GROMACS .gro file of C-alpha atoms in nm:
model
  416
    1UNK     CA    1   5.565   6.089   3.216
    2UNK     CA    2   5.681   6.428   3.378
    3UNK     CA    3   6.014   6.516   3.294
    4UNK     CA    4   6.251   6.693   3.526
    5UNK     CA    5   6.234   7.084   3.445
    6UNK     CA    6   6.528   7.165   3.159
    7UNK     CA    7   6.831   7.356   3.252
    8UNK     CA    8   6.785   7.573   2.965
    9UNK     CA    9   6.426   7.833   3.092
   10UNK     CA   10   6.118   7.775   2.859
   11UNK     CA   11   5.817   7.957   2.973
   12UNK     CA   12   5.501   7.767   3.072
   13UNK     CA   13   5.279   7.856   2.820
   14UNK     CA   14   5.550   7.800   2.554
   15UNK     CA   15   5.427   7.514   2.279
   16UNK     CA   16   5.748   7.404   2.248
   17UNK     CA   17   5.852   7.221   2.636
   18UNK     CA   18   6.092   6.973   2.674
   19UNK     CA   19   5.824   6.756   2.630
   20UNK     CA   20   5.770   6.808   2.292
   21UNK     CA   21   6.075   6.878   2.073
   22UNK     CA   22   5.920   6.946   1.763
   23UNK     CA   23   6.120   6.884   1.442
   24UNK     CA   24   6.142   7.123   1.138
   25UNK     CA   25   6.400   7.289   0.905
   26UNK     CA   26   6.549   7.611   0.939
   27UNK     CA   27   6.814   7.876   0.828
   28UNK     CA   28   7.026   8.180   0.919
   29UNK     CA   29   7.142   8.479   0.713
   30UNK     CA   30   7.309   8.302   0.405
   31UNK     CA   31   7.363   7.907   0.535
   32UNK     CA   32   7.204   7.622   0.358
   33UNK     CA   33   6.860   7.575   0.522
   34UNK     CA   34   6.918   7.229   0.799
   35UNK     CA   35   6.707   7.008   1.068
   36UNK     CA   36   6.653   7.173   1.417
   37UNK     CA   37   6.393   7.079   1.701
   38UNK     CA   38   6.237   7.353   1.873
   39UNK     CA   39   6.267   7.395   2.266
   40UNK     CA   40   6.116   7.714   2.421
   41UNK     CA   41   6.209   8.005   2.235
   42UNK     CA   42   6.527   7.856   2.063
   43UNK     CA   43   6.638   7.582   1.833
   44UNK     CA   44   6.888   7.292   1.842
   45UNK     CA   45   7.082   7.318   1.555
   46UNK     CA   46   7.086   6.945   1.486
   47UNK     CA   47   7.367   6.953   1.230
   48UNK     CA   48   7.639   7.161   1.443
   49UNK     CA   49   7.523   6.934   1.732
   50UNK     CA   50   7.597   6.607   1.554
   51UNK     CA   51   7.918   6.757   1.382
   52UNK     CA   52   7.980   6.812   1.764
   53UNK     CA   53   7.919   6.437   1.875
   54UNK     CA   54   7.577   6.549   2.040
   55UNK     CA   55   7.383   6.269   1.876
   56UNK     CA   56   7.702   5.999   1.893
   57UNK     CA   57   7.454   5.766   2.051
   58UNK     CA   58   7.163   5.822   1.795
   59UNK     CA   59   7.326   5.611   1.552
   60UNK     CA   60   7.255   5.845   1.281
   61UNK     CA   61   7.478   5.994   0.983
   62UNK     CA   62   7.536   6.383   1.005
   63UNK     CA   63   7.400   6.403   0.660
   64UNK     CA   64   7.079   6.357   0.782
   65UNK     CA   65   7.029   6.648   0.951
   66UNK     CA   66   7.205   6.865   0.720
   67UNK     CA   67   6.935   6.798   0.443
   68UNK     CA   68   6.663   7.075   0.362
   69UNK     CA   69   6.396   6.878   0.445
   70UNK     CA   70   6.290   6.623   0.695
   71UNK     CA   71   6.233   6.357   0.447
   72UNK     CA   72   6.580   6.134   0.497
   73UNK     CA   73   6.536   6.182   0.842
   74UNK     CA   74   6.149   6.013   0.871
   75UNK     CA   75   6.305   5.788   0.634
   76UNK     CA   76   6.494   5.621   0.933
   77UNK     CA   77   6.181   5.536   1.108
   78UNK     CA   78   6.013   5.606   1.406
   79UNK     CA   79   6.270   5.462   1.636
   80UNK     CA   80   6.536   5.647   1.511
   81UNK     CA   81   6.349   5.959   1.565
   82UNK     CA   82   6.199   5.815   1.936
   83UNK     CA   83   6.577   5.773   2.022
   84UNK     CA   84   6.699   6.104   1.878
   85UNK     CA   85   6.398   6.299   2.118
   86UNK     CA   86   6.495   6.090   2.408
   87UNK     CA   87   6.846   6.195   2.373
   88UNK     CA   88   6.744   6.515   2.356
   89UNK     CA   89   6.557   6.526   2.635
   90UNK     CA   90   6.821   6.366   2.871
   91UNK     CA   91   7.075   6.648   2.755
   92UNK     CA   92   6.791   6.904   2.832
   93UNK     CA   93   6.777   6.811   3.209
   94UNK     CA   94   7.093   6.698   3.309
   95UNK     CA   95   7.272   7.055   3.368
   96UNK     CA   96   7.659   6.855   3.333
   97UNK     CA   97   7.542   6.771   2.984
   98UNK     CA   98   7.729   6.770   2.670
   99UNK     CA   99   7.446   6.978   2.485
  100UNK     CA  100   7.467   7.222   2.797
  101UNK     CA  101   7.805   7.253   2.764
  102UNK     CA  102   7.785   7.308   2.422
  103UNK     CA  103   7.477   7.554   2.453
  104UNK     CA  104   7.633   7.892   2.301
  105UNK     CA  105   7.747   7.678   1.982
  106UNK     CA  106   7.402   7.484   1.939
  107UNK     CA  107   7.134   7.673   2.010
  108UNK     CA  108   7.005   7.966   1.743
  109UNK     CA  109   6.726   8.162   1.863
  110UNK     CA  110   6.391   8.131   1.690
  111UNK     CA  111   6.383   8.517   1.658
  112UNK     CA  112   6.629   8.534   1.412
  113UNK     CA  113   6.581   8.203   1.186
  114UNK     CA  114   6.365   8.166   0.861
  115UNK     CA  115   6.126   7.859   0.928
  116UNK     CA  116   6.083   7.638   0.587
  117UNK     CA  117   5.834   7.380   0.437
  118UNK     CA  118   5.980   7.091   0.659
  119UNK     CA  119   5.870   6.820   0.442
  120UNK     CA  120   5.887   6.748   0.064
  121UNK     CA  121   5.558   6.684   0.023
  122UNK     CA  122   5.480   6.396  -0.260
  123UNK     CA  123   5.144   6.340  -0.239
  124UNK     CA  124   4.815   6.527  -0.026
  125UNK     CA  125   4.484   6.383   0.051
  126UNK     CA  126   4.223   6.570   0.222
  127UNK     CA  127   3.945   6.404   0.444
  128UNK     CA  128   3.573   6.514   0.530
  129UNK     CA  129   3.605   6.318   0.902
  130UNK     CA  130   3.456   6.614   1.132
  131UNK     CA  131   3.104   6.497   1.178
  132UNK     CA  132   2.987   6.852   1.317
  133UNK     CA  133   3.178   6.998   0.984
  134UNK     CA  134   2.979   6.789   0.770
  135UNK     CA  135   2.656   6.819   0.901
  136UNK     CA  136   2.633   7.173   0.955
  137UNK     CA  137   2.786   7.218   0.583
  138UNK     CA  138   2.533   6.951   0.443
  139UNK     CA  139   2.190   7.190   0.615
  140UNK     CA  140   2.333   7.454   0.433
  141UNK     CA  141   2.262   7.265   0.091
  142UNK     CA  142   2.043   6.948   0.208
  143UNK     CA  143   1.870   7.098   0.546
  144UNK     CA  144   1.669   6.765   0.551
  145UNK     CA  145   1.964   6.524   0.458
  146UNK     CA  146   2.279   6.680   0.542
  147UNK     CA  147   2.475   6.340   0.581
  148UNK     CA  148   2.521   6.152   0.204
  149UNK     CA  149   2.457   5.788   0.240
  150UNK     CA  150   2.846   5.745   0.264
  151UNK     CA  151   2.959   5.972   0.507
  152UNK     CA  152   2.885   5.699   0.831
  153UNK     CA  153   3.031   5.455   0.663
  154UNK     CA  154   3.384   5.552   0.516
  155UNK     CA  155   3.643   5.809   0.554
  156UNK     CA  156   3.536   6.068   0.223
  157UNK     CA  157   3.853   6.189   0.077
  158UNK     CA  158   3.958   6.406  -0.218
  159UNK     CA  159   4.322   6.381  -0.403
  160UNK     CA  160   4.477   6.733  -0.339
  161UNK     CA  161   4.744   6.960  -0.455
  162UNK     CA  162   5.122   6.911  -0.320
  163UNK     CA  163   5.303   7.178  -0.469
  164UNK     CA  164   5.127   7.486  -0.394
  165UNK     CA  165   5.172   7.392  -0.010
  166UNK     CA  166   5.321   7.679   0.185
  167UNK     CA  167   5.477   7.717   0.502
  168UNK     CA  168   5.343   7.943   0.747
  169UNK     CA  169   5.376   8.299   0.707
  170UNK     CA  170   5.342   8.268   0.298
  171UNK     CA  171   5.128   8.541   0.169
  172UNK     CA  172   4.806   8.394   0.001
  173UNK     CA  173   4.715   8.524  -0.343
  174UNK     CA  174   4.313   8.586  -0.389
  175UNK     CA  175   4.220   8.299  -0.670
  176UNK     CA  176   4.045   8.350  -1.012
  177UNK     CA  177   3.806   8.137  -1.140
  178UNK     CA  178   3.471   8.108  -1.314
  179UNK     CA  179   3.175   8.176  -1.087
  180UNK     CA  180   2.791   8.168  -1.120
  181UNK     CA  181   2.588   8.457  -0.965
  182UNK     CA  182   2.275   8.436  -0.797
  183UNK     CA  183   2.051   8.424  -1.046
  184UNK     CA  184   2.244   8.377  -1.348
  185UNK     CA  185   2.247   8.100  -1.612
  186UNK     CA  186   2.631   8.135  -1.749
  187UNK     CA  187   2.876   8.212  -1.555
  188UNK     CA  188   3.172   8.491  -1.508
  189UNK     CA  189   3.573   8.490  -1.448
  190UNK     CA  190   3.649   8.695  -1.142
  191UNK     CA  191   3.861   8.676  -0.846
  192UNK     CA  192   3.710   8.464  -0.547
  193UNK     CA  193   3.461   8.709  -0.357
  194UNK     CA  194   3.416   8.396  -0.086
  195UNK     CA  195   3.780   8.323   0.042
  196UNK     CA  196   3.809   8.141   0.334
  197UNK     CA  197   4.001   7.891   0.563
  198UNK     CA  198   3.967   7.527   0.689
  199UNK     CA  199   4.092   7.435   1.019
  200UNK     CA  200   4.227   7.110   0.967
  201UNK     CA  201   4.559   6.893   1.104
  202UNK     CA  202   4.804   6.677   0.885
  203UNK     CA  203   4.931   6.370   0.948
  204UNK     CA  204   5.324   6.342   0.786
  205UNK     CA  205   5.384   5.975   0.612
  206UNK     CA  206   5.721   5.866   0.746
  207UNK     CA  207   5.718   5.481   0.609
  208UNK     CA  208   5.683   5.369   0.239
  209UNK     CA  209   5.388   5.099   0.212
  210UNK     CA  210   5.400   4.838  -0.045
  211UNK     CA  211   5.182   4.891  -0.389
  212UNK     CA  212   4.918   4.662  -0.377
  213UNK     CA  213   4.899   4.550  -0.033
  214UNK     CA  214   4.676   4.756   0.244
  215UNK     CA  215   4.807   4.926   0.541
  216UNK     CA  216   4.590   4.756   0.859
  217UNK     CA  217   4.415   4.987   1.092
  218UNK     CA  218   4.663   4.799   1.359
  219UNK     CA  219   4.982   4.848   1.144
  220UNK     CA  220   4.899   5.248   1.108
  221UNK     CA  221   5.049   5.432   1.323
  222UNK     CA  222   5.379   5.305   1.201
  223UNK     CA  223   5.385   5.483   0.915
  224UNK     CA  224   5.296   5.804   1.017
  225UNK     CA  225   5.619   6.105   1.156
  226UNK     CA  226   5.422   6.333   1.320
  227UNK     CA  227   5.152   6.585   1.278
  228UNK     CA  228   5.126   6.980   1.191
  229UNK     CA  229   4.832   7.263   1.205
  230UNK     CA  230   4.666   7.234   0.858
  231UNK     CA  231   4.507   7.563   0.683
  232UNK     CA  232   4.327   7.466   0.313
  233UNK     CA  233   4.217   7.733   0.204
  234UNK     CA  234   3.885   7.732   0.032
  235UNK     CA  235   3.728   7.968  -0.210
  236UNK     CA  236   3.387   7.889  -0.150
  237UNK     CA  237   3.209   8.054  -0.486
  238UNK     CA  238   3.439   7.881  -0.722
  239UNK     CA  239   3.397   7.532  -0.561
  240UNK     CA  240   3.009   7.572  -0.585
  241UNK     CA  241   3.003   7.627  -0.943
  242UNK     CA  242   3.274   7.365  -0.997
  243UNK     CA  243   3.240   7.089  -0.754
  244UNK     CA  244   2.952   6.885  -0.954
  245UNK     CA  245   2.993   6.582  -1.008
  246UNK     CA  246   3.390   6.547  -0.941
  247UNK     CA  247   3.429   6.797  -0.608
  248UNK     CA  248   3.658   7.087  -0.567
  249UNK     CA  249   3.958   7.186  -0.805
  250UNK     CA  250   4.034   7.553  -0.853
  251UNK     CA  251   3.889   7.607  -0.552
  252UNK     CA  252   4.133   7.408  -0.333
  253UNK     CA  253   4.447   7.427  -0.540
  254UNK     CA  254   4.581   7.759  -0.515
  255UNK     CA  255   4.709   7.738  -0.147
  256UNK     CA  256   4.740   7.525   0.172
  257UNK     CA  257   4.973   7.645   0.502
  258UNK     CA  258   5.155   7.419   0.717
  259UNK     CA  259   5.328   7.492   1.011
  260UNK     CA  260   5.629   7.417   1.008
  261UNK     CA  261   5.741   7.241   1.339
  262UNK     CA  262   5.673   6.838   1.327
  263UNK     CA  263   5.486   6.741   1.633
  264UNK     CA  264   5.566   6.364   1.704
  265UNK     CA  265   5.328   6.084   1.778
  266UNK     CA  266   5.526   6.000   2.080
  267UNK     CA  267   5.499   6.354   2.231
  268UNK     CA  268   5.104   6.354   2.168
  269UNK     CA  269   5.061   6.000   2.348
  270UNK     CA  270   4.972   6.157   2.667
  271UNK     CA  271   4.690   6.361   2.528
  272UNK     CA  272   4.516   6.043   2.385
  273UNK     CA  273   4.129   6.024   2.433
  274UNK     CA  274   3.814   5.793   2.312
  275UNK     CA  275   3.707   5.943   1.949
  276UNK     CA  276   3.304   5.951   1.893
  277UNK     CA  277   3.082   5.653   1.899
  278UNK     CA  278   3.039   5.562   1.518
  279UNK     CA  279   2.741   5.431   1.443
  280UNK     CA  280   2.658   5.267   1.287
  281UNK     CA  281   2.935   5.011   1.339
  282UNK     CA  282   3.183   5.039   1.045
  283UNK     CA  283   3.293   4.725   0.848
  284UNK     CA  284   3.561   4.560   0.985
  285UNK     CA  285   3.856   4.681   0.805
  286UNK     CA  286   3.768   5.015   0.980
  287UNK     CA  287   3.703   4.873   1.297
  288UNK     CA  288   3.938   5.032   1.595
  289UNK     CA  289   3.863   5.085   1.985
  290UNK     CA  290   4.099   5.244   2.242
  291UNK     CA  291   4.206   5.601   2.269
  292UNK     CA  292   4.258   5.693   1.912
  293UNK     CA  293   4.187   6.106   1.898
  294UNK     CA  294   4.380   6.409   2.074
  295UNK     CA  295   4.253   6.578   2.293
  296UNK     CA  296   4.416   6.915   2.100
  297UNK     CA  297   4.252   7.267   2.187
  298UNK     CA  298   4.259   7.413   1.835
  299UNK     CA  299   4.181   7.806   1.763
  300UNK     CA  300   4.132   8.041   1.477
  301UNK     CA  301   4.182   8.430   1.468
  302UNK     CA  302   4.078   8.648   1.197
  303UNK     CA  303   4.335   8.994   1.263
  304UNK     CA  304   4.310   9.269   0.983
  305UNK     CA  305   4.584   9.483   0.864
  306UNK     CA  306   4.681   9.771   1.172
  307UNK     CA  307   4.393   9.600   1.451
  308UNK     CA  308   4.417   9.330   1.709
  309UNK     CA  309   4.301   8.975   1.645
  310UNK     CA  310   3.979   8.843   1.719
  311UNK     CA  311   3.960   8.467   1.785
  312UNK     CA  312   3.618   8.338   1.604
  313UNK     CA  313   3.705   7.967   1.686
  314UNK     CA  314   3.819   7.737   1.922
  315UNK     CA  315   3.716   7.389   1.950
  316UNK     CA  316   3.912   7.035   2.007
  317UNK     CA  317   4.113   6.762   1.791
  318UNK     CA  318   3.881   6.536   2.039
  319UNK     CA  319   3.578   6.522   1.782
  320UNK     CA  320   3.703   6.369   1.468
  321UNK     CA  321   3.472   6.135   1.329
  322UNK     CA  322   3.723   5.937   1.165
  323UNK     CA  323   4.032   5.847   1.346
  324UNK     CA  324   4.407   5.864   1.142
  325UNK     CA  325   4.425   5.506   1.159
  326UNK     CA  326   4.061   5.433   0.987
  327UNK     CA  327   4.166   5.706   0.734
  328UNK     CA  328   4.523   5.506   0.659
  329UNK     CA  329   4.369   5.219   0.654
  330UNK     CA  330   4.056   5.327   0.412
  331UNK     CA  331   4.330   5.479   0.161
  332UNK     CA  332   4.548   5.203   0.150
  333UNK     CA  333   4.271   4.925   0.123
  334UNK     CA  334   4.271   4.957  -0.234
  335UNK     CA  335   4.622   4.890  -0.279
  336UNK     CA  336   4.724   5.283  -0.296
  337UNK     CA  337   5.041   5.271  -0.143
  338UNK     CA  338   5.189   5.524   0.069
  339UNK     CA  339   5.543   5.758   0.055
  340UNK     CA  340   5.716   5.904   0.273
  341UNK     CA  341   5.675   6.307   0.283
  342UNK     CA  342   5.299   6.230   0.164
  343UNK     CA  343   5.001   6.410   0.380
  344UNK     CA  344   4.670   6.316   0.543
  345UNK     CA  345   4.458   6.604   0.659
  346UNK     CA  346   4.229   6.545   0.870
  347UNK     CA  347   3.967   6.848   0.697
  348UNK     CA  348   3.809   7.111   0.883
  349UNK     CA  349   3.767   7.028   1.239
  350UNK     CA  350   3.478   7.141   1.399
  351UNK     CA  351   3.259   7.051   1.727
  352UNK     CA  352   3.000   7.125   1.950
  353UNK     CA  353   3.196   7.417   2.047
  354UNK     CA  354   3.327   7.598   1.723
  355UNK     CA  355   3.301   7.578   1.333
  356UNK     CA  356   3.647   7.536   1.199
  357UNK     CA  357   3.532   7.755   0.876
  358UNK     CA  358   3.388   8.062   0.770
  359UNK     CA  359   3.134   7.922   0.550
  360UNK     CA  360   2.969   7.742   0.895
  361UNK     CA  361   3.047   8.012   1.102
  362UNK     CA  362   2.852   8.278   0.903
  363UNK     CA  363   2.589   8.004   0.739
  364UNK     CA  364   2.728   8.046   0.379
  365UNK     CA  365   2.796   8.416   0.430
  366UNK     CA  366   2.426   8.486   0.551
  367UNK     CA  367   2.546   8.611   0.879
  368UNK     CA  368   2.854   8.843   0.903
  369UNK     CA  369   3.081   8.785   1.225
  370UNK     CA  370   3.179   9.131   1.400
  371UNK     CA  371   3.570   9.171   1.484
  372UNK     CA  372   3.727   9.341   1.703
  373UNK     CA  373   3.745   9.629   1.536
  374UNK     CA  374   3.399   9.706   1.449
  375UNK     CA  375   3.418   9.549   1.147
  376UNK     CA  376   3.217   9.247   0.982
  377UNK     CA  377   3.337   8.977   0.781
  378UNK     CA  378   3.126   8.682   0.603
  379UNK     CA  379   3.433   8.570   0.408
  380UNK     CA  380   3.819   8.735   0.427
  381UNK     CA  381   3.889   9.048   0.277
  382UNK     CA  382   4.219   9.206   0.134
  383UNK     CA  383   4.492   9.234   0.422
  384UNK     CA  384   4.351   9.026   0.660
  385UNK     CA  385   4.546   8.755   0.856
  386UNK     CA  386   4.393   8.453   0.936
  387UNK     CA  387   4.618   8.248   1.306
  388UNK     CA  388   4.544   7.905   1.419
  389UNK     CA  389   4.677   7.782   1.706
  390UNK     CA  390   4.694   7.420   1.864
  391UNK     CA  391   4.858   7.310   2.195
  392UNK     CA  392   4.703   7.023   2.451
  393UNK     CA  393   4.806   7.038   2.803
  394UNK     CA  394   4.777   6.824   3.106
  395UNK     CA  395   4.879   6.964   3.460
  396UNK     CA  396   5.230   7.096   3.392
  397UNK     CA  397   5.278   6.929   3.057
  398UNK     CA  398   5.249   7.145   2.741
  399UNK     CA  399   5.276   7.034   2.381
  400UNK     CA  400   5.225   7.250   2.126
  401UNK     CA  401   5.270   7.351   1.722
  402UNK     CA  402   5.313   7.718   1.747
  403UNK     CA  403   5.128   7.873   1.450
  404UNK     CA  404   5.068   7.868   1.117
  405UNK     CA  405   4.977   8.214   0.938
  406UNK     CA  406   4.853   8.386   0.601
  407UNK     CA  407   4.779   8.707   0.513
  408UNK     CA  408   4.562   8.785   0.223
  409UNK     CA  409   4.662   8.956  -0.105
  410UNK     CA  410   4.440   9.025  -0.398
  411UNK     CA  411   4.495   8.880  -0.734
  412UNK     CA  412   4.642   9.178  -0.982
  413UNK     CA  413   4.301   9.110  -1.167
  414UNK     CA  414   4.092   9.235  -0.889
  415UNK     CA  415   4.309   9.583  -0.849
  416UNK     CA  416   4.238   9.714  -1.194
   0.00000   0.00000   0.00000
């Protein structure tokens, strides 16, 4: 549904339209850091605005939005949230609205806010559910069986690391760890010499499940907040030497970025589109039809210290294999249960189009990618910045996550 234009100017291309209303946690200069929703180039300070009687109608304590994190508030469900972005929205367009009125007292620009981790994050899994990603990874090793005999027929999935998630804009610290050269039969401590990214997007748990009793593939989507842009970053040397028999470790641990607006369910539920035919069928507890996948254009830019950006990526949301609800569904089947603040990630995302990773893009550093600036990278040196980007748009509808960013820094190891 089209909404009428808001009274307070967002620019077209801006992620963040009055269709959207992203949720996240901010600050300024020395105050506690609080829940805002992003509109244009501003934010809606959510606890002056309920302090105010903004959100009378929400039904929802002040506290809540006066927390650090968005946990309390996914807590209340997604109703409460539907209701909160639908009151929201109404105060956006009607220009004799309280929130309008209001305006100079409630809105902080973006410019001059600190952005935090929006979620405590309990617990992280990580899927392998790009079929492109997987394929073109398993020629690399297995050019004449790429696929495992698995991959077709469940979501594959790897426990990660919570705590050393970061919010965009975090530096990212060059891992140690033990490698194996070419050639060699023991192998060596050094810093990663094969750093690179993962294009991926999370899915935020905003419902507790019950221990010992599965999560349906119909029941799904109720327990999931939102979604963010998803960067795991991957140091591909360690993880080969490593990875036997139990899969990645050291190589996965050190880092992940988030982005740290909250994109909604509801404000994705125009961009809905058919996911791949999966063949063969799966079993039934993994069976879904419909419009399950986004149709999300996703993008990745390398930019090194003092140059321009080059974008070496851009593909869609569109081509996951495995669909959020068959990957709920698959971890819960078990009995696992679910929290809220926990993450799903979706792994990298790559298509027809684009290879969400550096280790596809440049064959397992066999072919160097040229930048902008003359240069050539096969995996990311000191100083350089790695940007995605994800928005999906439909005639003058725009809903979008911003960014989420990390700059490089070697390990003190690797400078002496």
């Amino acid at each position: 549904m089209t909404l009428p234009a808001s009274w307070l100017p967002v620019a077209s291309d801006s992620d963040f339209s009055v269709h959207n209303l992203p949720f996240g946690v901010f600050s300024t200069g020395l105050e506690q850091p609080r829940v805002g929703v992003a509109i244009g180039d501003f934010i809606i300070d959510m606890s002056t605005a309920a302090q105010l009687g903004v959100m009378s109608e929400a039904g929802v304590a002040v506290s809540v939005f006066q927390h650090p994190t968005l946990n309390p508030l996914m807590s209340l469900g997604r109703p409460a949230a539907r209701r909160i972005r639908e009151i929201l929205q109404r105060q956006l367009t009607q220009t004799d609205s309280f929130l309008h009125k209001l305006a100079a007292e409630v809105l902080v620009p973006q410019a001059i806010a600190q952005l935090h981790l929006p979620v405590a994050i309990g617990d992280y899994t990580d899927f392998y559910s790009s079929l492109e990603h997987a394929t073109q990874v398993g020629q690399l090793f297995r050019p004449n069986n790429p696929l495992l005999p698995n991959w077709k027929h469940l979501p594959v999935a790897y426990h990660g690391r919570s705590s050393s998630i970061v919010v965009s804009g975090t530096p990212i610290n060059r891992p140690n760890g033990q490698v194996l050269p070419m050639g060699a039969e023991v192998p060596i401590f050094q810093p990663t010499q094969a750093l690179d990214y993962e294009l991926e997007l999370g899915f935020v748990i905003g419902k507790n499940s019950k221990l010992g009793v599965p999560v349906s593939v119909e029941e799904a989507e109720e327990y999931i907040f939102g979604c963010v842009l998803f960067n795991d970053w991957s140091a591909r040397d360690i993880q080969r030497w490593e990875y036997q028999p139990l899969g990645p470790f050291l190589s996965k641990n050190f880092a992940s970025s988030l982005s740290p607006w909250v994109v909604t369910l509801d404000a994705l539920e125009t961009f809905r589109v058919a996911g791949p035919e999966q063949n063969p069928e799966p079993l039934p507890y993994l069976r879904t039809s419909g419009a399950l996948n986004f149709d999300l254009n996703l993008e990745v830019a390398i930019k090194p210290q003092d140059v321009s950006e080059t974008v070496v990526c851009r593909t869609s949301a569109r081509y996951v294999y495995w669909n959020i609800r068959q990957q709920l569904a698959h971890h819960t089947v078990s009995g696992c249960n679910l929290r809220v603040g926990d993450l799903l990630a979706t792994g990298t995302i790559s298509g027809p189009d684009g290879s969400g990773c550096l280790l596809e893009l440049t064959e397992g550093g066999k072919k160097p990618i040229r930048l902008t600036d003359g240069t050539e990278r096969t995996y990311l040196q000191h100083g350089d910045e790695v940007i995605m980007r994800g928005h999906a748009g439909r005639g003058d509808v725009r809903v979008g996550f911003g960014e989420v960013r990390g700059s490089i820094l070697d390990s003190p190891e690797s400078e002496n």
